[in-house]
PDB file of C-alpha atoms in Angstrom:
ATOM      1  CA  UNK F   1     -38.880  18.168   7.363  1.00 43.00           C
ATOM      2  CA  UNK F   2     -40.849  17.308  10.008  1.00 39.00           C
ATOM      3  CA  UNK F   3     -41.125  13.635  10.329  1.00 40.00           C
ATOM      4  CA  UNK F   4     -44.838  12.206   9.048  1.00 38.00           C
ATOM      5  CA  UNK F   5     -47.036  11.470  12.442  1.00 38.00           C
ATOM      6  CA  UNK F   6     -48.379   8.025  11.984  1.00 37.00           C
ATOM      7  CA  UNK F   7     -51.599   8.172  13.769  1.00 37.00           C
ATOM      8  CA  UNK F   8     -53.010   4.526  15.481  1.00 37.00           C
ATOM      9  CA  UNK F   9     -56.535   3.966  16.094  1.00 36.00           C
ATOM     10  CA  UNK F  10     -57.310   1.489  18.528  1.00 37.00           C
ATOM     11  CA  UNK F  11     -60.515  -0.623  18.999  1.00 38.00           C
ATOM     12  CA  UNK F  12     -62.735   0.322  21.469  1.00 39.00           C
ATOM     13  CA  UNK F  13     -64.741  -2.915  21.564  1.00 36.00           C
ATOM     14  CA  UNK F  14     -63.125  -6.476  21.507  1.00 39.00           C
ATOM     15  CA  UNK F  15     -64.377  -9.090  20.071  1.00 42.00           C
ATOM     16  CA  UNK F  16     -67.079 -11.419  21.998  1.00 34.00           C
ATOM     17  CA  UNK F  17     -67.137 -15.017  20.894  1.00 40.00           C
ATOM     18  CA  UNK F  18     -70.093 -17.396  22.140  1.00 38.00           C
ATOM     19  CA  UNK F  19     -69.670 -20.584  24.278  1.00 40.00           C
ATOM     20  CA  UNK F  20     -72.081 -23.187  23.978  1.00 44.00           C
ATOM     21  CA  UNK F  21     -72.374 -27.110  24.347  1.00 46.00           C
ATOM     22  CA  UNK F  22     -73.914 -29.438  26.797  1.00 47.00           C
ATOM     23  CA  UNK F  23     -74.122 -28.436  29.965  1.00 49.00           C
ATOM     24  CA  UNK F  24     -72.649 -25.553  29.336  1.00 51.00           C
ATOM     25  CA  UNK F  25     -73.819 -22.009  31.170  1.00 54.00           C
ATOM     26  CA  UNK F  26     -73.654 -20.169  27.297  1.00 58.00           C
ATOM     27  CA  UNK F  27     -71.928 -17.273  28.415  1.00 62.00           C
ATOM     28  CA  UNK F  28     -70.064 -14.457  26.496  1.00 61.00           C
ATOM     29  CA  UNK F  29     -65.953 -14.578  26.705  1.00 69.00           C
ATOM     30  CA  UNK F  30     -63.516 -11.906  25.412  1.00 69.00           C
ATOM     31  CA  UNK F  31     -61.954 -13.031  22.000  1.00 70.00           C
ATOM     32  CA  UNK F  32     -59.228 -10.542  22.588  1.00 73.00           C
ATOM     33  CA  UNK F  33     -58.263  -7.526  21.688  1.00 76.00           C
ATOM     34  CA  UNK F  34     -58.845  -6.352  17.825  1.00 74.00           C
ATOM     35  CA  UNK F  35     -55.360  -5.759  15.883  1.00 76.00           C
ATOM     36  CA  UNK F  36     -55.040  -2.184  15.501  1.00 78.00           C
ATOM     37  CA  UNK F  37     -55.656   0.013  12.324  1.00 76.00           C
ATOM     38  CA  UNK F  38     -52.740   2.414  11.023  1.00 81.00           C
ATOM     39  CA  UNK F  39     -53.399   5.113   8.098  1.00 83.00           C
ATOM     40  CA  UNK F  40     -51.316   5.077   5.807  1.00 85.00           C
ATOM     41  CA  UNK F  41     -48.335   7.411   5.832  1.00 90.00           C
ATOM     42  CA  UNK F  42     -47.593   9.440   2.851  1.00 87.00           C
ATOM     43  CA  UNK F  43     -44.471   9.871   1.336  1.00 92.00           C
ATOM     44  CA  UNK F  44     -42.732  13.482   0.035  1.00 91.00           C
ATOM     45  CA  UNK F  45     -46.128  15.149   0.544  1.00 87.00           C
ATOM     46  CA  UNK F  46     -44.759  18.339  -1.144  1.00 92.00           C
ATOM     47  CA  UNK F  47     -44.252  16.583  -4.558  1.00 88.00           C
ATOM     48  CA  UNK F  48     -46.390  18.368  -6.983  1.00 90.00           C
ATOM     49  CA  UNK F  49     -48.741  16.327  -8.425  1.00 85.00           C
ATOM     50  CA  UNK F  50     -48.635  14.945 -12.033  1.00 81.00           C
ATOM     51  CA  UNK F  51     -51.143  16.854 -14.441  1.00 80.00           C
ATOM     52  CA  UNK F  52     -50.499  14.197 -17.375  1.00 74.00           C
ATOM     53  CA  UNK F  53     -49.932  10.437 -17.667  1.00 70.00           C
ATOM     54  CA  UNK F  54     -46.140  10.198 -18.941  1.00 67.00           C
ATOM     55  CA  UNK F  55     -47.226   6.914 -21.340  1.00 64.00           C
ATOM     56  CA  UNK F  56     -50.113   6.118 -23.329  1.00 64.00           C
ATOM     57  CA  UNK F  57     -50.591   2.070 -23.389  1.00 65.00           C
ATOM     58  CA  UNK F  58     -53.953   2.315 -24.749  1.00 67.00           C
ATOM     59  CA  UNK F  59     -55.973   1.243 -22.070  1.00 75.00           C
ATOM     60  CA  UNK F  60     -59.911   2.308 -22.147  1.00 82.00           C
ATOM     61  CA  UNK F  61     -60.016   3.486 -25.948  1.00 88.00           C
ATOM     62  CA  UNK F  62     -62.632   1.905 -27.755  1.00 93.00           C
ATOM     63  CA  UNK F  63     -62.463   1.718 -31.753  1.00 94.00           C
ATOM     64  CA  UNK F  64     -65.950   1.528 -34.151  1.00 95.00           C
ATOM     65  CA  UNK F  65     -65.647  -1.353 -36.701  1.00 96.00           C
ATOM     66  CA  UNK F  66     -66.365  -0.045 -39.751  1.00 96.00           C
ATOM     67  CA  UNK F  67     -68.637  -2.086 -42.102  1.00 95.00           C
ATOM     68  CA  UNK F  68     -69.998  -4.282 -39.422  1.00 97.00           C
ATOM     69  CA  UNK F  69     -73.584  -4.612 -38.537  1.00 96.00           C
ATOM     70  CA  UNK F  70     -74.712  -7.007 -35.862  1.00 97.00           C
ATOM     71  CA  UNK F  71     -77.774  -8.436 -36.804  1.00 96.00           C
ATOM     72  CA  UNK F  72     -80.421  -8.668 -34.004  1.00 95.00           C
ATOM     73  CA  UNK F  73     -78.004  -7.192 -31.564  1.00 96.00           C
ATOM     74  CA  UNK F  74     -76.263 -10.901 -31.761  1.00 97.00           C
ATOM     75  CA  UNK F  75     -72.679 -10.996 -31.588  1.00 98.00           C
ATOM     76  CA  UNK F  76     -72.782 -14.669 -32.046  1.00 98.00           C
ATOM     77  CA  UNK F  77     -73.952 -14.132 -35.578  1.00 97.00           C
ATOM     78  CA  UNK F  78     -70.901 -12.375 -36.420  1.00 98.00           C
ATOM     79  CA  UNK F  79     -68.058 -13.593 -38.831  1.00 98.00           C
ATOM     80  CA  UNK F  80     -64.916 -13.917 -36.699  1.00 98.00           C
ATOM     81  CA  UNK F  81     -62.869 -13.641 -39.558  1.00 98.00           C
ATOM     82  CA  UNK F  82     -64.578 -10.735 -41.367  1.00 98.00           C
ATOM     83  CA  UNK F  83     -64.470  -8.603 -37.700  1.00 98.00           C
ATOM     84  CA  UNK F  84     -60.877  -9.191 -37.404  1.00 97.00           C
ATOM     85  CA  UNK F  85     -60.518  -7.619 -41.288  1.00 97.00           C
ATOM     86  CA  UNK F  86     -62.910  -4.632 -40.740  1.00 96.00           C
ATOM     87  CA  UNK F  87     -60.819  -3.799 -37.919  1.00 95.00           C
ATOM     88  CA  UNK F  88     -57.712  -3.452 -39.769  1.00 94.00           C
ATOM     89  CA  UNK F  89     -59.742  -0.263 -40.626  1.00 92.00           C
ATOM     90  CA  UNK F  90     -60.730   0.935 -37.144  1.00 92.00           C
ATOM     91  CA  UNK F  91     -59.788   4.161 -35.939  1.00 88.00           C
ATOM     92  CA  UNK F  92     -59.907   4.077 -31.961  1.00 86.00           C
ATOM     93  CA  UNK F  93     -61.799   6.985 -30.033  1.00 81.00           C
ATOM     94  CA  UNK F  94     -57.882   8.831 -29.161  1.00 73.00           C
ATOM     95  CA  UNK F  95     -55.961   7.037 -32.347  1.00 70.00           C
ATOM     96  CA  UNK F  96     -52.805   6.595 -30.082  1.00 63.00           C
ATOM     97  CA  UNK F  97     -52.040   4.503 -32.838  1.00 58.00           C
ATOM     98  CA  UNK F  98     -50.949   1.514 -30.482  1.00 58.00           C
ATOM     99  CA  UNK F  99     -53.648  -0.793 -31.760  1.00 60.00           C
ATOM    100  CA  UNK F 100     -51.699  -1.763 -34.961  1.00 78.00           C
ATOM    101  CA  UNK F 101     -50.434  -5.595 -35.515  1.00 91.00           C
ATOM    102  CA  UNK F 102     -47.552  -6.631 -37.365  1.00 93.00           C
ATOM    103  CA  UNK F 103     -47.471  -6.406 -41.548  1.00 94.00           C
ATOM    104  CA  UNK F 104     -46.971 -10.247 -41.263  1.00 95.00           C
ATOM    105  CA  UNK F 105     -50.008 -10.769 -39.043  1.00 96.00           C
ATOM    106  CA  UNK F 106     -51.852  -8.082 -40.969  1.00 95.00           C
ATOM    107  CA  UNK F 107     -51.337  -9.810 -44.508  1.00 96.00           C
ATOM    108  CA  UNK F 108     -52.287 -13.301 -42.367  1.00 97.00           C
ATOM    109  CA  UNK F 109     -55.741 -11.890 -41.625  1.00 97.00           C
ATOM    110  CA  UNK F 110     -56.094 -10.008 -44.732  1.00 97.00           C
ATOM    111  CA  UNK F 111     -55.766 -13.926 -46.734  1.00 97.00           C
ATOM    112  CA  UNK F 112     -58.017 -15.967 -44.075  1.00 98.00           C
ATOM    113  CA  UNK F 113     -60.543 -16.949 -47.228  1.00 96.00           C
ATOM    114  CA  UNK F 114     -57.572 -17.911 -49.298  1.00 97.00           C
ATOM    115  CA  UNK F 115     -55.291 -18.956 -47.028  1.00 97.00           C
ATOM    116  CA  UNK F 116     -57.207 -20.926 -44.100  1.00 96.00           C
ATOM    117  CA  UNK F 117     -54.623 -22.765 -42.487  1.00 96.00           C
ATOM    118  CA  UNK F 118     -52.208 -19.452 -41.661  1.00 97.00           C
ATOM    119  CA  UNK F 119     -55.247 -17.591 -40.367  1.00 98.00           C
ATOM    120  CA  UNK F 120     -54.140 -16.373 -37.341  1.00 97.00           C
ATOM    121  CA  UNK F 121     -57.865 -15.633 -36.090  1.00 98.00           C
ATOM    122  CA  UNK F 122     -58.437 -18.124 -33.134  1.00 97.00           C
ATOM    123  CA  UNK F 123     -61.771 -19.666 -32.495  1.00 97.00           C
ATOM    124  CA  UNK F 124     -63.881 -16.903 -31.097  1.00 97.00           C
ATOM    125  CA  UNK F 125     -65.632 -16.814 -27.418  1.00 98.00           C
ATOM    126  CA  UNK F 126     -68.604 -15.149 -26.260  1.00 98.00           C
ATOM    127  CA  UNK F 127     -69.087 -13.899 -22.564  1.00 97.00           C
ATOM    128  CA  UNK F 128     -71.337 -10.873 -20.669  1.00 98.00           C
ATOM    129  CA  UNK F 129     -68.682  -9.000 -19.768  1.00 98.00           C
ATOM    130  CA  UNK F 130     -70.458  -5.829 -19.404  1.00 97.00           C
ATOM    131  CA  UNK F 131     -73.300  -7.584 -17.198  1.00 96.00           C
ATOM    132  CA  UNK F 132     -75.718  -6.716 -19.421  1.00 95.00           C
ATOM    133  CA  UNK F 133     -77.122  -9.582 -20.171  1.00 95.00           C
ATOM    134  CA  UNK F 134     -75.766  -9.857 -23.141  1.00 96.00           C
ATOM    135  CA  UNK F 135     -72.624 -11.493 -24.525  1.00 98.00           C
ATOM    136  CA  UNK F 136     -69.728  -9.898 -25.966  1.00 98.00           C
ATOM    137  CA  UNK F 137     -67.331 -11.680 -28.092  1.00 98.00           C
ATOM    138  CA  UNK F 138     -64.244 -12.464 -28.031  1.00 98.00           C
ATOM    139  CA  UNK F 139     -60.866 -12.975 -30.273  1.00 97.00           C
ATOM    140  CA  UNK F 140     -57.608 -14.045 -30.307  1.00 97.00           C
ATOM    141  CA  UNK F 141     -54.824 -13.138 -32.713  1.00 97.00           C
ATOM    142  CA  UNK F 142     -51.804 -15.115 -33.012  1.00 96.00           C
ATOM    143  CA  UNK F 143     -48.753 -12.919 -33.569  1.00 96.00           C
ATOM    144  CA  UNK F 144     -44.643 -13.666 -33.987  1.00 94.00           C
ATOM    145  CA  UNK F 145     -42.630 -14.554 -31.855  1.00 90.00           C
ATOM    146  CA  UNK F 146     -45.619 -16.536 -29.982  1.00 90.00           C
ATOM    147  CA  UNK F 147     -47.498 -13.352 -28.980  1.00 94.00           C
ATOM    148  CA  UNK F 148     -51.234 -13.158 -28.508  1.00 96.00           C
ATOM    149  CA  UNK F 149     -53.828 -10.276 -29.305  1.00 95.00           C
ATOM    150  CA  UNK F 150     -56.795 -10.364 -26.862  1.00 96.00           C
ATOM    151  CA  UNK F 151     -59.970  -8.335 -28.166  1.00 96.00           C
ATOM    152  CA  UNK F 152     -63.413  -8.184 -26.921  1.00 97.00           C
ATOM    153  CA  UNK F 153     -66.066  -6.466 -29.183  1.00 98.00           C
ATOM    154  CA  UNK F 154     -69.496  -5.153 -27.923  1.00 97.00           C
ATOM    155  CA  UNK F 155     -73.103  -4.722 -29.754  1.00 97.00           C
ATOM    156  CA  UNK F 156     -73.962  -0.755 -29.338  1.00 94.00           C
ATOM    157  CA  UNK F 157     -75.755   1.977 -30.697  1.00 87.00           C
ATOM    158  CA  UNK F 158     -79.067   2.336 -32.338  1.00 86.00           C
ATOM    159  CA  UNK F 159     -80.702  -0.877 -32.027  1.00 88.00           C
ATOM    160  CA  UNK F 160     -77.317  -2.768 -30.909  1.00 92.00           C
ATOM    161  CA  UNK F 161     -76.660  -2.885 -34.674  1.00 95.00           C
ATOM    162  CA  UNK F 162     -72.773  -1.248 -34.982  1.00 97.00           C
ATOM    163  CA  UNK F 163     -70.365  -3.092 -33.144  1.00 97.00           C
ATOM    164  CA  UNK F 164     -67.538  -1.571 -30.472  1.00 97.00           C
ATOM    165  CA  UNK F 165     -63.898  -3.198 -30.230  1.00 97.00           C
ATOM    166  CA  UNK F 166     -64.218  -2.046 -26.116  1.00 97.00           C
ATOM    167  CA  UNK F 167     -60.501  -4.149 -25.559  1.00 95.00           C
ATOM    168  CA  UNK F 168     -57.530  -4.427 -27.175  1.00 94.00           C
ATOM    169  CA  UNK F 169     -54.442  -5.453 -25.468  1.00 93.00           C
ATOM    170  CA  UNK F 170     -51.164  -8.163 -26.564  1.00 92.00           C
ATOM    171  CA  UNK F 171     -48.527 -10.107 -24.688  1.00 91.00           C
ATOM    172  CA  UNK F 172     -46.803 -13.547 -24.300  1.00 94.00           C
ATOM    173  CA  UNK F 173     -49.375 -14.680 -22.767  1.00 93.00           C
ATOM    174  CA  UNK F 174     -49.373 -18.567 -20.962  1.00 94.00           C
ATOM    175  CA  UNK F 175     -53.179 -17.904 -21.263  1.00 94.00           C
ATOM    176  CA  UNK F 176     -56.606 -16.154 -20.853  1.00 96.00           C
ATOM    177  CA  UNK F 177     -58.866 -16.949 -18.456  1.00 96.00           C
ATOM    178  CA  UNK F 178     -62.658 -15.473 -17.506  1.00 96.00           C
ATOM    179  CA  UNK F 179     -62.658 -14.961 -13.771  1.00 96.00           C
ATOM    180  CA  UNK F 180     -66.613 -13.475 -12.773  1.00 96.00           C
ATOM    181  CA  UNK F 181     -66.370 -11.689 -15.995  1.00 96.00           C
ATOM    182  CA  UNK F 182     -63.460 -10.497 -15.913  1.00 97.00           C
ATOM    183  CA  UNK F 183     -60.782 -11.609 -18.652  1.00 97.00           C
ATOM    184  CA  UNK F 184     -57.424 -12.622 -17.030  1.00 97.00           C
ATOM    185  CA  UNK F 185     -54.272 -12.538 -19.021  1.00 96.00           C
ATOM    186  CA  UNK F 186     -51.461 -14.996 -17.832  1.00 96.00           C
ATOM    187  CA  UNK F 187     -48.055 -14.021 -18.897  1.00 95.00           C
ATOM    188  CA  UNK F 188     -44.134 -15.132 -18.297  1.00 94.00           C
ATOM    189  CA  UNK F 189     -42.346 -13.114 -15.722  1.00 94.00           C
ATOM    190  CA  UNK F 190     -38.397 -12.375 -16.500  1.00 92.00           C
ATOM    191  CA  UNK F 191     -38.143 -13.498 -12.412  1.00 93.00           C
ATOM    192  CA  UNK F 192     -37.948 -17.284 -12.413  1.00 91.00           C
ATOM    193  CA  UNK F 193     -40.935 -18.685 -10.566  1.00 93.00           C
ATOM    194  CA  UNK F 194     -43.002 -15.740 -10.999  1.00 95.00           C
ATOM    195  CA  UNK F 195     -45.700 -14.568 -13.606  1.00 96.00           C
ATOM    196  CA  UNK F 196     -47.712 -12.197 -14.338  1.00 96.00           C
ATOM    197  CA  UNK F 197     -51.620 -11.411 -14.238  1.00 96.00           C
ATOM    198  CA  UNK F 198     -53.799  -8.657 -15.702  1.00 95.00           C
ATOM    199  CA  UNK F 199     -56.999  -8.913 -14.886  1.00 96.00           C
ATOM    200  CA  UNK F 200     -59.518  -6.280 -17.464  1.00 96.00           C
ATOM    201  CA  UNK F 201     -62.940  -5.480 -16.314  1.00 97.00           C
ATOM    202  CA  UNK F 202     -65.766  -3.321 -17.797  1.00 97.00           C
ATOM    203  CA  UNK F 203     -65.708  -0.141 -16.818  1.00 96.00           C
ATOM    204  CA  UNK F 204     -69.299   1.415 -16.804  1.00 95.00           C
ATOM    205  CA  UNK F 205     -67.596   5.306 -17.276  1.00 95.00           C
ATOM    206  CA  UNK F 206     -65.236   4.851 -19.545  1.00 94.00           C
ATOM    207  CA  UNK F 207     -67.337   2.459 -21.653  1.00 95.00           C
ATOM    208  CA  UNK F 208     -64.450   0.286 -22.076  1.00 96.00           C
ATOM    209  CA  UNK F 209     -62.481  -2.464 -20.737  1.00 96.00           C
ATOM    210  CA  UNK F 210     -59.670  -1.598 -18.424  1.00 95.00           C
ATOM    211  CA  UNK F 211     -56.746  -3.581 -16.687  1.00 94.00           C
ATOM    212  CA  UNK F 212     -58.091  -2.927 -12.888  1.00 94.00           C
ATOM    213  CA  UNK F 213     -55.387  -5.319 -11.599  1.00 94.00           C
ATOM    214  CA  UNK F 214     -51.573  -5.948 -12.631  1.00 93.00           C
ATOM    215  CA  UNK F 215     -50.110  -8.622  -9.995  1.00 95.00           C
ATOM    216  CA  UNK F 216     -46.904 -10.232 -10.358  1.00 95.00           C
ATOM    217  CA  UNK F 217     -47.704 -14.353  -8.050  1.00 95.00           C
ATOM    218  CA  UNK F 218     -45.426 -16.684  -7.282  1.00 95.00           C
ATOM    219  CA  UNK F 219     -46.176 -19.947  -9.155  1.00 89.00           C
ATOM    220  CA  UNK F 220     -44.939 -23.389  -8.161  1.00 79.00           C
ATOM    221  CA  UNK F 221     -41.615 -24.653  -9.793  1.00 72.00           C
ATOM    222  CA  UNK F 222     -42.870 -26.939 -12.078  1.00 64.00           C
ATOM    223  CA  UNK F 223     -45.818 -26.436 -14.146  1.00 48.00           C
ATOM    224  CA  UNK F 224     -47.030 -28.185 -17.207  1.00 52.00           C
ATOM    225  CA  UNK F 225     -48.766 -24.441 -18.849  1.00 49.00           C
ATOM    226  CA  UNK F 226     -45.898 -22.394 -18.508  1.00 47.00           C
ATOM    227  CA  UNK F 227     -44.861 -23.784 -21.501  1.00 49.00           C
ATOM    228  CA  UNK F 228     -48.208 -24.150 -23.572  1.00 46.00           C
ATOM    229  CA  UNK F 229     -48.414 -22.487 -26.799  1.00 45.00           C
ATOM    230  CA  UNK F 230     -49.992 -19.242 -26.595  1.00 42.00           C
ATOM    231  CA  UNK F 231     -51.710 -20.256 -29.874  1.00 42.00           C
ATOM    232  CA  UNK F 232     -53.618 -22.655 -27.671  1.00 41.00           C
ATOM    233  CA  UNK F 233     -54.512 -19.666 -25.006  1.00 37.00           C
ATOM    234  CA  UNK F 234     -57.767 -18.768 -25.726  1.00 37.00           C
ATOM    235  CA  UNK F 235     -59.341 -22.649 -25.339  1.00 35.00           C
ATOM    236  CA  UNK F 236     -58.546 -21.811 -21.356  1.00 35.00           C
ATOM    237  CA  UNK F 237     -60.867 -19.274 -21.098  1.00 36.00           C
ATOM    238  CA  UNK F 238     -64.083 -21.160 -21.172  1.00 32.00           C
TER     239      UNK F 238
END
């Protein structure tokens, strides 16, 4: 196989810096040659492209929440526990079955009215995740083994009276944070001194929150919040 040719584009114009100051002539001086841009080389160009994703992680799935009407299209007026309970009967648009919660968590959600101390539904948060000027509802649900389910809901449909879940994911999170209009989940890594950070962003075409950035980053060796209980994670999403 012939080796791949890597084309190098050399900048034709060098950057110029303006010199000024007391007694200076104010002339122009070259800032030096700009770095070259290198075109990426494709490996195994003859390899046929995949026609389908090997796994379905549930990304981009949405679900209409049955039995929930959004008064005036305002998600602030919804009961978070009622939303979580109704969501147990929701079916996703792709019906992958990946939105199921553990049986123990389902029982706790159903018993939130009679056993509120054991209710796993955390205090809600409200952010404009879609950029349409209206807040979405963000819920956290505690699960066994220090896992946390994070879900976002949007009022839509006729008169914005219907409720649609536009994001659903779970992880053993360190914290949940808001960065701009993105929800960022930090999770511990098996590599000491590193953590995963996943940013979920609204995608207009998919009409759902997608995991648009997934990183593994180095963190300081001593970090007090790495041992934080994930049940406190939602408090970081301010």
